Tab-separated table of C-alpha atoms in Angstrom:
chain	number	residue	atom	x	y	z
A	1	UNK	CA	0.000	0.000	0.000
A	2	UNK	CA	1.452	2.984	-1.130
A	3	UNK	CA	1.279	6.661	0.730
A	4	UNK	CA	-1.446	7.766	-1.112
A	5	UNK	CA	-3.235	4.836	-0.277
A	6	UNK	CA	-3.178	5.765	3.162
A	7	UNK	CA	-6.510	5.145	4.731
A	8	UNK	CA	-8.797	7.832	4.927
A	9	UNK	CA	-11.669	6.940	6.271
A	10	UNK	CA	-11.970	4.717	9.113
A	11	UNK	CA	-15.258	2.335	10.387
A	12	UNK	CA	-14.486	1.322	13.621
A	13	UNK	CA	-17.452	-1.275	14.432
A	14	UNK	CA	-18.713	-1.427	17.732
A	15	UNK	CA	-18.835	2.260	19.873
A	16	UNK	CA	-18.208	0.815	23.327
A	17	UNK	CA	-15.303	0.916	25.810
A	18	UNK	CA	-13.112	0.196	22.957
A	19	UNK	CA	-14.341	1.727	19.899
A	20	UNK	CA	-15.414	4.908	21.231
A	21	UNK	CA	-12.293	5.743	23.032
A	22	UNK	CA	-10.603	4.099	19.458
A	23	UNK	CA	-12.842	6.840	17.460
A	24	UNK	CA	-11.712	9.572	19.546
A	25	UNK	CA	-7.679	9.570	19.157
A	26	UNK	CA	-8.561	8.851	15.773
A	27	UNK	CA	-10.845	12.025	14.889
A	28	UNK	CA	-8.379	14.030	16.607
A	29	UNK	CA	-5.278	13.448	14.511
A	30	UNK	CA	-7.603	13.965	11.243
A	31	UNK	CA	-8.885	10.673	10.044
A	32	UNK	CA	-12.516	10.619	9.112
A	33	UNK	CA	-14.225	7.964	11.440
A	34	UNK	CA	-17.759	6.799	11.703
A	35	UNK	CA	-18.469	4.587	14.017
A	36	UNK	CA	-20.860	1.645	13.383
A	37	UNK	CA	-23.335	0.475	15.875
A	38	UNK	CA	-25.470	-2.342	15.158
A	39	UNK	CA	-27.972	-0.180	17.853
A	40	UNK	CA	-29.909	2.557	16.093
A	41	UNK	CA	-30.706	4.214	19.535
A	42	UNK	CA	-26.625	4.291	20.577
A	43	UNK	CA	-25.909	6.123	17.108
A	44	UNK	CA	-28.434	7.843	17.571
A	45	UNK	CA	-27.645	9.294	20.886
A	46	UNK	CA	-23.849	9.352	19.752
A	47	UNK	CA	-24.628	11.586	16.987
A	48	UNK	CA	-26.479	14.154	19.547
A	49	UNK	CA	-23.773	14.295	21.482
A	50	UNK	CA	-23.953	11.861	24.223
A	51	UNK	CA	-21.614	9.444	25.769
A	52	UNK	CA	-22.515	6.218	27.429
A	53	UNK	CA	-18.800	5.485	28.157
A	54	UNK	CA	-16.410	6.627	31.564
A	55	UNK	CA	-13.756	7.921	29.911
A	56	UNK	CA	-15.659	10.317	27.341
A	57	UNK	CA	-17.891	12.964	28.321
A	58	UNK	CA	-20.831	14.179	26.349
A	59	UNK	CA	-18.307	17.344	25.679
A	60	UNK	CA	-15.614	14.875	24.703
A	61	UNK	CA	-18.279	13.703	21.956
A	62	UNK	CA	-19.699	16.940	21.153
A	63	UNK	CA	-16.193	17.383	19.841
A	64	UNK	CA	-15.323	14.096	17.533
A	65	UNK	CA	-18.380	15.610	15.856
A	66	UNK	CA	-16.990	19.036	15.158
A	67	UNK	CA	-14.194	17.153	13.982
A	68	UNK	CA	-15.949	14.836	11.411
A	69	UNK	CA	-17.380	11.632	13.709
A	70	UNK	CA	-20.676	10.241	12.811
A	71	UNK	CA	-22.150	7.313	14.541
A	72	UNK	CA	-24.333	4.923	12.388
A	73	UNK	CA	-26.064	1.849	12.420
A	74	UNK	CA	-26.540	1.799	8.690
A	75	UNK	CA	-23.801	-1.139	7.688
A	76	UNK	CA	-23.523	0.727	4.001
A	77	UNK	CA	-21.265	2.623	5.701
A	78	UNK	CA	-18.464	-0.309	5.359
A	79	UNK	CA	-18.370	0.311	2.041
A	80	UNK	CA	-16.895	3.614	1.725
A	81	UNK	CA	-14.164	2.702	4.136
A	82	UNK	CA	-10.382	2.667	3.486
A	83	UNK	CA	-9.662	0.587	6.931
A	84	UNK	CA	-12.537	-1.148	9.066
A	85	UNK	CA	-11.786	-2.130	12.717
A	86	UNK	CA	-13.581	-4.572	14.738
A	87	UNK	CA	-13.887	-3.968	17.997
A	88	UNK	CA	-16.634	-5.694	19.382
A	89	UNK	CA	-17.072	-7.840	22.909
A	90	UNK	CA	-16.235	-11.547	22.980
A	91	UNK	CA	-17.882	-12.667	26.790
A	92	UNK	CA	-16.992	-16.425	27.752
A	93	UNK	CA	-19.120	-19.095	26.405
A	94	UNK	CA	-20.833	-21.776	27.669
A	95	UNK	CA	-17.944	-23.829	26.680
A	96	UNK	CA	-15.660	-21.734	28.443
A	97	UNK	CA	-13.808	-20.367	25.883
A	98	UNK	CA	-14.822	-16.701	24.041
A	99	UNK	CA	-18.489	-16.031	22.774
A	100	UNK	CA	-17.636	-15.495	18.615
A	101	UNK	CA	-21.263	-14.393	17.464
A	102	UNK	CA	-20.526	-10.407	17.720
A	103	UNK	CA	-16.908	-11.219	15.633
A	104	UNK	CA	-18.518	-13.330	13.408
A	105	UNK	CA	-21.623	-10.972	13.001
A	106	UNK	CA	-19.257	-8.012	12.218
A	107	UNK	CA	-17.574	-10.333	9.565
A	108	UNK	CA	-20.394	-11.008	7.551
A	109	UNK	CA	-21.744	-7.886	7.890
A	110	UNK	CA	-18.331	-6.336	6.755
A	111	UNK	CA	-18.036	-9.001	3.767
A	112	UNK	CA	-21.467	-7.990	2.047
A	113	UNK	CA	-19.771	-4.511	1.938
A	114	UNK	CA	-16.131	-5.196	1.738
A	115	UNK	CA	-14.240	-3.300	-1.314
A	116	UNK	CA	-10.677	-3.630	-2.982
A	117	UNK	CA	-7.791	-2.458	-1.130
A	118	UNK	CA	-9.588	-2.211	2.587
A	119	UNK	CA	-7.546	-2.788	5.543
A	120	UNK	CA	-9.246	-4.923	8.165
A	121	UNK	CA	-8.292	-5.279	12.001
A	122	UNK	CA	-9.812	-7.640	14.542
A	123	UNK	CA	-9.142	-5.656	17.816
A	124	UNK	CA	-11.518	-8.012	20.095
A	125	UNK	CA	-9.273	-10.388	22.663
A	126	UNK	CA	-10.013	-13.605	21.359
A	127	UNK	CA	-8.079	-17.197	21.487
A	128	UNK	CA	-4.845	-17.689	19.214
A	129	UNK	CA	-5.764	-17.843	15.167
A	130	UNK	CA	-9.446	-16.101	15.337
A	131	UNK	CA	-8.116	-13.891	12.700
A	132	UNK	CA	-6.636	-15.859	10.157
A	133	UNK	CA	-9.171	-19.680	11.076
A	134	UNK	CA	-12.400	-17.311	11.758
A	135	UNK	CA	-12.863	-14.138	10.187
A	136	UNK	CA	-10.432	-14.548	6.601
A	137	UNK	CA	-12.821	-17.347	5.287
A	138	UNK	CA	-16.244	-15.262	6.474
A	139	UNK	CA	-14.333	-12.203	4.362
A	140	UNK	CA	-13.427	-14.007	1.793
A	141	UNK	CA	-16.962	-14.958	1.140
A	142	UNK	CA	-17.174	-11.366	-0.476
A	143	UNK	CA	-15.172	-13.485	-3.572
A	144	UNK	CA	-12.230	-10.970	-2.531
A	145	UNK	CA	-8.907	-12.608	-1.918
A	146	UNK	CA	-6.687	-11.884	1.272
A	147	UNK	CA	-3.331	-10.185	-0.438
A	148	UNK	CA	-4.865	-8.958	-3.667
A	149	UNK	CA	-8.372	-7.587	-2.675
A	150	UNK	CA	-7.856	-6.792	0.702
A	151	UNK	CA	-5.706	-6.946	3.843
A	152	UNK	CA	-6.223	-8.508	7.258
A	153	UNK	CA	-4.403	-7.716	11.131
A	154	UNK	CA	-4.799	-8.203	14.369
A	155	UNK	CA	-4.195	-5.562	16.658
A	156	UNK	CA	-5.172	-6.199	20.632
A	157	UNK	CA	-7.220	-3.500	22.353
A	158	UNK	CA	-5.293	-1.880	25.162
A	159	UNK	CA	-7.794	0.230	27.594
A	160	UNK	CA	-7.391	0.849	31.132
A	161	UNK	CA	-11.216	2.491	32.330
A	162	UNK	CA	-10.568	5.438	34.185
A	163	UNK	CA	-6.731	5.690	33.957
A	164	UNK	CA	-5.777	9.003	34.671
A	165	UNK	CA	-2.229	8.138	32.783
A	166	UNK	CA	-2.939	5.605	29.738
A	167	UNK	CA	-5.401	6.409	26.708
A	168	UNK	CA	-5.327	5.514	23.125
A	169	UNK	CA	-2.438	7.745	22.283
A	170	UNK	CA	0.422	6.816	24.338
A	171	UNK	CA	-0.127	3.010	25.176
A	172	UNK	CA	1.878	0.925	22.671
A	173	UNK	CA	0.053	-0.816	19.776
A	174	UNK	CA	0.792	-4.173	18.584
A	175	UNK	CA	0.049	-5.066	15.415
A	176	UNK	CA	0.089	-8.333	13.477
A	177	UNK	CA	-0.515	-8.886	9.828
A	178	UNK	CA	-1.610	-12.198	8.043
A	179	UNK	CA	1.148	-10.962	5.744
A	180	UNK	CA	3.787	-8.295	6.125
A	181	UNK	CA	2.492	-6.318	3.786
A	182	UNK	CA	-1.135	-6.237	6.045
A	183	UNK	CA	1.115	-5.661	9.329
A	184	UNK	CA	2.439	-2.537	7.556
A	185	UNK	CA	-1.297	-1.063	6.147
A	186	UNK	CA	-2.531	-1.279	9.419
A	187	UNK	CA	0.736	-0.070	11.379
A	188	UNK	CA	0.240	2.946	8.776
A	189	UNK	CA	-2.936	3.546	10.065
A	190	UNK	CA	-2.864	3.292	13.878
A	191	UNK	CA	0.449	5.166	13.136
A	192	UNK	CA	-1.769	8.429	12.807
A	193	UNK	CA	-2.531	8.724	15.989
A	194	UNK	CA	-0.805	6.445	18.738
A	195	UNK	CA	2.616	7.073	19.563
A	196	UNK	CA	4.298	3.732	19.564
A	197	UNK	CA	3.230	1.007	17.105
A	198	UNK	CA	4.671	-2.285	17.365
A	199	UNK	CA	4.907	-4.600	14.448
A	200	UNK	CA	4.521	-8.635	15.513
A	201	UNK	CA	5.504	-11.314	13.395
A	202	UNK	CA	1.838	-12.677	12.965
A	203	UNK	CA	-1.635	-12.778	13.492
A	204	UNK	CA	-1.445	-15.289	16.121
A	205	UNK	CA	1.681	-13.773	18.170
A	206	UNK	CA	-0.655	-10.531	18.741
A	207	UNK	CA	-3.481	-12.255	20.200
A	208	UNK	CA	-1.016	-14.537	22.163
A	209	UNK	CA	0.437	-11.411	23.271
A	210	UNK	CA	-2.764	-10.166	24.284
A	211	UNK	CA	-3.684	-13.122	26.765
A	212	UNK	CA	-0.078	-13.148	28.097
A	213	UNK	CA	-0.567	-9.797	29.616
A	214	UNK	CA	-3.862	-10.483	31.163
A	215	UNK	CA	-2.719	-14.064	32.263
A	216	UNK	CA	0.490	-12.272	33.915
A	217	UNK	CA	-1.986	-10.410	36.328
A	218	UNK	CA	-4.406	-12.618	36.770
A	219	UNK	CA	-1.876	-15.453	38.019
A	220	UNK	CA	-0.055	-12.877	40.676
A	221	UNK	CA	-3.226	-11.601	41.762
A	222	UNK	CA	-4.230	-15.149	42.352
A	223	UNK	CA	-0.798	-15.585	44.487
A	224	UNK	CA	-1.768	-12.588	46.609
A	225	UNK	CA	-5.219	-13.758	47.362
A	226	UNK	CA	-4.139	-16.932	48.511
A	227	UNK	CA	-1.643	-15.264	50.767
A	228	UNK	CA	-4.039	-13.258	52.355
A	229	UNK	CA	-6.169	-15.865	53.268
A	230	UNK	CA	-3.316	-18.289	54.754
A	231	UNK	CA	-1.345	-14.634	56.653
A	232	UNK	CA	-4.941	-14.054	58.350
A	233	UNK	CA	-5.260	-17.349	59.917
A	234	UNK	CA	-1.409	-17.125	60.697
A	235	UNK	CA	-2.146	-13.364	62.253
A	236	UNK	CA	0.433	-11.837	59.771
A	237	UNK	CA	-0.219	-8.756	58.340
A	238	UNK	CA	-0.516	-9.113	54.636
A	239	UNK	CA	-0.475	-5.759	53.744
A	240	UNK	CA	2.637	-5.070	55.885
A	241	UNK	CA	4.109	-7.937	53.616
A	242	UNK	CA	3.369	-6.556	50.451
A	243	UNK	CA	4.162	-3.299	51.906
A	244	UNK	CA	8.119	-4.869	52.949
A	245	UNK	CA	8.494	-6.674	49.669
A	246	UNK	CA	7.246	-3.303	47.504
A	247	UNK	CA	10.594	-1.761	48.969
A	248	UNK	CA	12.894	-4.008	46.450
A	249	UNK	CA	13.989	-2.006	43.553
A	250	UNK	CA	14.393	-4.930	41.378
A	251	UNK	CA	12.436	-8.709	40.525
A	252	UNK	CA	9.264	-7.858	42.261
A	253	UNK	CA	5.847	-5.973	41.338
A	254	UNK	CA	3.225	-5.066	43.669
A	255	UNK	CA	-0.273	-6.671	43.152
A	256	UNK	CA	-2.630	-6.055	46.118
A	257	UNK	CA	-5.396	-8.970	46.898
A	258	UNK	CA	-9.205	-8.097	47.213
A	259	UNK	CA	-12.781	-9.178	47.101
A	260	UNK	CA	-12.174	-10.883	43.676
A	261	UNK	CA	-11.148	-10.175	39.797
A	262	UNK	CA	-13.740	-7.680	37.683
A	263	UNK	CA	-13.590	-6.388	34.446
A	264	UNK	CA	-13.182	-7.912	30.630
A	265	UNK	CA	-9.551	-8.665	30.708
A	266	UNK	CA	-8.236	-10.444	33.780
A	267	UNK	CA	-11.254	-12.695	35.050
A	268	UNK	CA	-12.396	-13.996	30.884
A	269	UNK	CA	-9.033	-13.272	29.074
A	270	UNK	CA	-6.925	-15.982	30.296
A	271	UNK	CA	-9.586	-18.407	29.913
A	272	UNK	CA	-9.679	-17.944	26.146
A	273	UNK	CA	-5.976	-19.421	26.244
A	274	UNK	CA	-6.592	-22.064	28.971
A	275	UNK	CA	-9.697	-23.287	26.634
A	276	UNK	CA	-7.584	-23.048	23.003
A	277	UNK	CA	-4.855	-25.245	25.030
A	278	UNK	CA	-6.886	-27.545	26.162
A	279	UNK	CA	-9.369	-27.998	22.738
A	280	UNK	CA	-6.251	-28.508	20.751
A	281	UNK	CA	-3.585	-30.042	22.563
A	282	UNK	CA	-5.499	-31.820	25.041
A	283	UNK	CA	-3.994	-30.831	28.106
A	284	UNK	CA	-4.595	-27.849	30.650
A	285	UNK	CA	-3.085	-24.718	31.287
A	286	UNK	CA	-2.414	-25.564	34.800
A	287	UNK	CA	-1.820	-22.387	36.335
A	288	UNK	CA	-4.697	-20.025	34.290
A	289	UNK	CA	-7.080	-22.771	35.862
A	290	UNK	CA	-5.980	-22.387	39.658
A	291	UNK	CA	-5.817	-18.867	39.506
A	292	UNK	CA	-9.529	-18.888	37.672
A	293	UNK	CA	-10.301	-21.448	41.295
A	294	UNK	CA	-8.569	-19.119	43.227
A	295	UNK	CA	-9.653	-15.978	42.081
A	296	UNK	CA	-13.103	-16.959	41.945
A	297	UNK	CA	-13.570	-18.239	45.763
A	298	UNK	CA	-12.609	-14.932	46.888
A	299	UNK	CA	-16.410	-13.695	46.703
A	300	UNK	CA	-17.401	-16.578	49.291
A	301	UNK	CA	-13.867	-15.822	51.604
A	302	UNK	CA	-15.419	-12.176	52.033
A	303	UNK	CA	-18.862	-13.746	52.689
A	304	UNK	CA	-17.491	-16.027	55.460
A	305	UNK	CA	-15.369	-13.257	56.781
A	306	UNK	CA	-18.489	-10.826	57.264
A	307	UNK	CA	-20.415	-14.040	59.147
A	308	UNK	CA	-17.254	-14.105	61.331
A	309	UNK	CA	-16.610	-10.557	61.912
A	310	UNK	CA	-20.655	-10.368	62.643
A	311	UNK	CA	-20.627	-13.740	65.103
A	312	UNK	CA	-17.540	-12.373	67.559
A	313	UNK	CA	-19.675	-9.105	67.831
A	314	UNK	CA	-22.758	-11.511	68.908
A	315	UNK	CA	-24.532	-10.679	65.795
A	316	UNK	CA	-25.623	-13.502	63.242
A	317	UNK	CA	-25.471	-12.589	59.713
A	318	UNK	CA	-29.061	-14.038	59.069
A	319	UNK	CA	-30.784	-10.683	59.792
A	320	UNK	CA	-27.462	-8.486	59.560
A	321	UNK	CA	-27.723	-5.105	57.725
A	322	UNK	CA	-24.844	-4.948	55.946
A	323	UNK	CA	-23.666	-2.046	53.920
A	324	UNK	CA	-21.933	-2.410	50.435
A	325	UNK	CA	-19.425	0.050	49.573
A	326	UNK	CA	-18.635	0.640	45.992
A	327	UNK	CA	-19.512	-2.240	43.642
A	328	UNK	CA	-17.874	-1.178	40.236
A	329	UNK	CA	-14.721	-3.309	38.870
A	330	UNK	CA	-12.081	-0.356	39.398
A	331	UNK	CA	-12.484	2.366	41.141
A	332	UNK	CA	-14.338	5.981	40.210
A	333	UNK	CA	-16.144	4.834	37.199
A	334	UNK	CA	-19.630	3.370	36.312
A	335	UNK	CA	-17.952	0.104	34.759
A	336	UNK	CA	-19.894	-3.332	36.639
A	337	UNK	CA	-18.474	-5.859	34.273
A	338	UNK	CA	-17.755	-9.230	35.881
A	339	UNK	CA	-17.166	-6.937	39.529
A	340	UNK	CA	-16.898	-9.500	42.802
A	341	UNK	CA	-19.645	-7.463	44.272
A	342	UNK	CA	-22.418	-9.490	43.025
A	343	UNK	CA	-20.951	-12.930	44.067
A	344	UNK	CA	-20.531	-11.030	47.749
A	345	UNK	CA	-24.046	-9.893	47.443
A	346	UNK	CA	-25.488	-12.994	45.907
A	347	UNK	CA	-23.775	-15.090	48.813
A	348	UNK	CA	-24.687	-12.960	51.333
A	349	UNK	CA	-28.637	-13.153	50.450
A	350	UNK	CA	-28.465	-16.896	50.253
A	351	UNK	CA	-27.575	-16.643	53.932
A	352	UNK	CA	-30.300	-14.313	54.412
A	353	UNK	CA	-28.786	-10.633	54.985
A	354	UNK	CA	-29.866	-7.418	55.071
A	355	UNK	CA	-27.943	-6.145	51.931
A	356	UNK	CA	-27.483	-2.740	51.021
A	357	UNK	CA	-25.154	-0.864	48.944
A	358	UNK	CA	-23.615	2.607	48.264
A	359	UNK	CA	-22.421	3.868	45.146
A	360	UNK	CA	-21.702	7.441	43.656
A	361	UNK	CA	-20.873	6.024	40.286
A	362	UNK	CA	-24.077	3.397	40.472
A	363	UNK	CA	-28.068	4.491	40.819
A	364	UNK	CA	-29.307	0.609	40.229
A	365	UNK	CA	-27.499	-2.041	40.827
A	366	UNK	CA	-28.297	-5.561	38.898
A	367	UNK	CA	-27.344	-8.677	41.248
A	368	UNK	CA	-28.612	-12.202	39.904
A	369	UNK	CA	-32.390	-11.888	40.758
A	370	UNK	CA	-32.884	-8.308	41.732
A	371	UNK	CA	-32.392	-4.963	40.934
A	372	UNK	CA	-31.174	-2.957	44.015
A	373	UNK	CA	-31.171	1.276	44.797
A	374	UNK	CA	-28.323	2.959	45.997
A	375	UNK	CA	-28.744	4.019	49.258
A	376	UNK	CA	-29.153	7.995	49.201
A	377	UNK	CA	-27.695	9.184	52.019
A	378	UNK	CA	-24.606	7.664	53.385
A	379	UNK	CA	-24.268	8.812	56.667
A	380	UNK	CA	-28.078	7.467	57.734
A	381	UNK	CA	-26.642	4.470	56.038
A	382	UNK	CA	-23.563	4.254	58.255
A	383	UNK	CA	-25.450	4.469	61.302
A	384	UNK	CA	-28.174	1.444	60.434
A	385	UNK	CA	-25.891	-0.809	58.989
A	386	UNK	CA	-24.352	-3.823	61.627
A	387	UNK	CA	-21.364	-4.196	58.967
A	388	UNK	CA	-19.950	-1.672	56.311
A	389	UNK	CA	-17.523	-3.781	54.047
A	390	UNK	CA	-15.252	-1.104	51.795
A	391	UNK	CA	-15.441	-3.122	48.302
A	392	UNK	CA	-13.587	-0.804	46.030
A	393	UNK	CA	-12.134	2.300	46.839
A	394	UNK	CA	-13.659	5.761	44.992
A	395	UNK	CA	-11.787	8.827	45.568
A	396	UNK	CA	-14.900	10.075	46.767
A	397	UNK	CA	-15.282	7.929	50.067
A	398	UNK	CA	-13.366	9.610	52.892
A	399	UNK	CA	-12.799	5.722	53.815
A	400	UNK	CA	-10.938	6.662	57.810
A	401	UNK	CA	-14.017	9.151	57.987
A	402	UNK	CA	-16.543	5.811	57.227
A	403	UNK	CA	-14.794	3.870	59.922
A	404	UNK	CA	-14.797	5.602	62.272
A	405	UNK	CA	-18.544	5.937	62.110
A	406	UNK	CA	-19.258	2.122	61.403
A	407	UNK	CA	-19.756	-0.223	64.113
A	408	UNK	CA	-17.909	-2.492	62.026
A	409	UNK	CA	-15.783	-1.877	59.631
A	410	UNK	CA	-14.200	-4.391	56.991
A	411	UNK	CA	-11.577	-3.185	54.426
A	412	UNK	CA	-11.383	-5.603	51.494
A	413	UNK	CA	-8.845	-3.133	49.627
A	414	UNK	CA	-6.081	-2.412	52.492
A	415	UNK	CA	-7.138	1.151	52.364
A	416	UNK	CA	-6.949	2.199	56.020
A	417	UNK	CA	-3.808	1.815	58.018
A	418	UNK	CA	-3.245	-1.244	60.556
A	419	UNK	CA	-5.965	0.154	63.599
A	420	UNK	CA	-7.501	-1.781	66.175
A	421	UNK	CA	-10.779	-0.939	65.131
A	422	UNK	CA	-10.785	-1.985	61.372
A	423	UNK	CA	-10.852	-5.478	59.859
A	424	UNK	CA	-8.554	-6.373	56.830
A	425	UNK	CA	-9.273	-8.644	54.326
């Protein structure tokens, strides 16, 4: 692809906490973007200049419009496009490994519209050869060939919700090409407007990449949540230990434990590679499997250590008020994907207490069989509830303040200092 074929207009399908963000860096550096959306009420509220998104604001909108964004849900669009990114969700299946019909939806769709001499990128985390085994036959359906027609990459999406340091611009892209020449079209592209872009050998190497990453967290998080459980029934301090070890300069990174693993990335992502391991080689990937047990038994540890901290104050948890704060995946934004808070409040019901919850980023919360209302005012809260368990940390909780005005006060996060009147997870 020569300079002049440079894309110039960009369809980035799928307006969510990838694409938008995706549209965004894009717009701003000059490249004409519309963004597809398969929901005629989401482009249509895109287009008016609202965000359904943490990281954008409706001004942050307003403005990818002034600078050429349109939001459609008319799939015509794909055919006036120079590159068309997919960047659409992939949940976990039944099966355990990722939920294709959204890829393979945006593949057909893009087929019936492709033209000669697009550039393609699958951006959605997906198991190892989704590009080149899933969505090059569905394209090639079109009657286009990969290498003479058109050109096909993968490139992993890279967000961090709410991360006052990271955006699209200055987090490192990978890219991987069925073919060099595809690595370089879409390298071109992303080139525009992110910083550093980082060529991989192949297709497969990017999405391996990809799951590495999340694997890598999800693995030491799943070391520090077992350590936590095994210091507390030792009486060691587990934050003072993490706190010790931080202090090496060299061969050791700092992952805190907590109620559980939220978000896309590190509770579903590693799964995809633990399921493509197993499905084609027949054996496990030991360690994404105990961190997966691990992980996920941390919900029911915080459950049991409410009952306990409830029982030595000669309270039973059957009847307990217990207060719920913040039940988003990370911390100051709106984002409830796959957050431990509704395995602590599901287990909590089932043994018949009093839940409530706080939340200045959440209005209604959705647990597994009921819809729940934040409570309104906090400090009325404080004083009813029997328990106040600190779930994730907003900037906007003065969480000392909260302790000191709850009769009992659990700290999942290792916020507050080592005191005689909080509990530590």
């Amino acid at each position: 692809m020569t300079e002049s074929e440079r894309p110039q207009h960009a369809v980035i399908v799928g307006q969510g906490y990838v694409g938008l963000p995706l549209a965004q860096a894009a717009c701003a550096a000059g490249v004409a973007v519309t963004g597809f959306e398969i929901s005629a009420e989401l482009a249509e509220r895109l287009n008016a200049g609202h965000s359904h998104v943490d990281d954008l604001s409706d001004e942050d909108v307003v403005a990818m419009i002034t600078q050429g964004y349109r939001a459609s849900a008319n799939p015509s669009v794909l055919g006036d496009a120079d590159v068309v990114v997919i960047c659409v969700p992939t949940p976990l299946s039944d099966e355990g490994g990722p939920d294709l019909r959204a890829v393979e939806a945006s593949a057909r769709t893009i087929a019936e519209h492709l033209t000669s001499y697009t550039v393609v990128v699958l951006e959605s985390t997906t198991y190892p050869g989704t590009t080149d085994g899933v969505v090059l036959p569905i394209l090639e359906t079109s009657g286009l060939i990969h290498g003479e027609d058109f050109l096909l990459a993968y490139s992993p999406e890279r967000v961090d919700p709410g991360s006052a340091h990271y955006g699209i611009v200055n987090t490192p892209k990978l890219v991987g090409g069925l073919t060099p020449e595809a690595s370089d079209a879409a390298s071109a592209f992303y080139s525009r407007f992110i910083d550093t872009v980082v060529p991989m050998v192949g297709t497969k190497e990017a999405e391996t990449a990809k799951l590495l990453e999340n694997t890598y967290r999800h693995v030491n998080i799943a070391l520090v949540n077992e350590m936590a459980r095994f210091c507390h029934d030792l009486d060691i301090d587990i934050w003072e230990v993490i706190r010790g070890a931080s202090t090496k300069p060299f061969g050791f990174q700092r992952f805190t434990p907590g109620p559980g693993v939220g978000g896309h990335c590190i509770p579903i992502d590693p799964n995809y590679l633990g399921f493509q391991v197993k499905k084609t080689l027949g054996y496990p990937f030991r360690f994404v499997e105990l961190a997966q047990e691990i992980n996920h038994s941390m919900p029911n540890y915080v459950v049991e250590r409410i009952g306990d901290l409830l029982n030595e104050d000669g309270k039973a948890l059957n009847g307990a008020r217990v207060l719920l704060l913040g039940v988003t995946y990370k911390p100051d934004i709106a984002d409830q994907r796959e957050s431990p808070a509704v395995p602590v409040a599901d287990g909590l019901r089932l043994k018949r207490a009093d839940v409530r919850f706080h939340d200045p980023h959440v209005s209604t919360w959705h647990l597994t069989d009921e819809d729940l209302q934040s409570e309104t005012d906090l400090d009325a809260a404080l004083e009813e509830a029997d328990v106040v368990v600190l779930l994730q940390n907003h900037r906007s909780y003065d969480v000392d303040a909260v302790a000191e005005r709850s009769r009992l006060f659990f700290d999942t996060r290792g916020i507050t200092g080592r005191r005689e009147d909080v509990h530590r997870l």
